[in-house]
Amino acid sequence: MAALTWLFIPVVAAVGAGFWGVWAGRNRHKTGDVTELSGYERFREAMEKSHSGT
């Protein structure tokens, strides 16, 4: 029984490492780019308006 316990520890560690790898590699910025790009577009428009009068 003790031998099975020692074999079980690396298996649990490998499964945990696999779950952590999937979690760490997930794409967290899927919708953030759209908001960021629209904010940049508003910034560009504001800068063009402020320089067009001079």
Tab-separated table of C-alpha atoms in Angstrom:
chain	number	residue	atom	x	y	z
A	1	MET	CA	0.000	0.000	0.000
A	2	ALA	CA	2.885	2.379	0.741
A	3	ALA	CA	4.239	1.871	-2.774
A	4	LEU	CA	0.921	2.953	-4.267
A	5	THR	CA	0.992	6.084	-2.146
A	6	TRP	CA	4.424	7.026	-3.472
A	7	LEU	CA	3.234	6.443	-7.044
A	8	PHE	CA	0.088	8.485	-6.441
A	9	ILE	CA	1.998	11.637	-5.396
A	10	PRO	CA	3.692	12.259	-8.795
A	11	VAL	CA	0.454	11.500	-10.636
A	12	VAL	CA	-1.406	14.107	-8.589
A	13	ALA	CA	1.452	16.574	-9.121
A	14	ALA	CA	1.382	16.000	-12.898
A	15	VAL	CA	-2.386	16.486	-13.095
A	16	GLY	CA	-2.099	19.638	-10.994
A	17	ALA	CA	0.676	20.958	-13.226
A	18	GLY	CA	-1.466	20.262	-16.287
A	19	PHE	CA	-4.406	22.182	-14.855
A	20	TRP	CA	-2.129	25.065	-13.881
A	21	GLY	CA	-0.624	25.149	-17.380
A	22	VAL	CA	-4.037	25.346	-19.001
A	23	TRP	CA	-5.152	28.041	-16.555
A	24	ALA	CA	-1.979	30.115	-16.962
A	25	GLY	CA	-2.091	29.875	-20.760
A	26	ARG	CA	-5.668	31.003	-21.186
A	27	ASN	CA	-6.441	34.079	-23.252
A	28	ARG	CA	-7.545	36.752	-20.810
A	29	HIS	CA	-7.652	39.724	-23.199
A	30	LYS	CA	-10.258	38.587	-25.662
A	31	THR	CA	-12.664	41.501	-25.210
A	32	GLY	CA	-10.192	44.032	-23.812
A	33	ASP	CA	-8.664	44.804	-27.212
A	34	VAL	CA	-11.930	46.129	-28.614
A	35	THR	CA	-12.315	48.593	-25.744
A	36	GLU	CA	-8.678	49.607	-25.930
A	37	LEU	CA	-8.826	50.208	-29.677
A	38	SER	CA	-11.990	52.291	-29.422
A	39	GLY	CA	-10.371	54.388	-26.687
A	40	TYR	CA	-7.315	54.932	-28.890
A	41	GLU	CA	-9.556	55.974	-31.769
A	42	ARG	CA	-11.303	58.547	-29.547
A	43	PHE	CA	-7.899	59.815	-28.431
A	44	ARG	CA	-6.744	60.255	-32.039
A	45	GLU	CA	-9.919	62.119	-32.951
A	46	ALA	CA	-9.516	64.436	-29.974
A	47	MET	CA	-5.886	65.158	-30.870
A	48	GLU	CA	-6.822	65.928	-34.494
A	49	LYS	CA	-9.536	68.337	-33.355
A	50	SER	CA	-7.207	70.200	-31.011
A	51	HIS	CA	-4.564	70.680	-33.707
A	52	SER	CA	-6.875	71.552	-36.584
A	53	GLY	CA	-7.644	75.039	-35.159
A	54	THR	CA	-4.026	76.227	-35.010
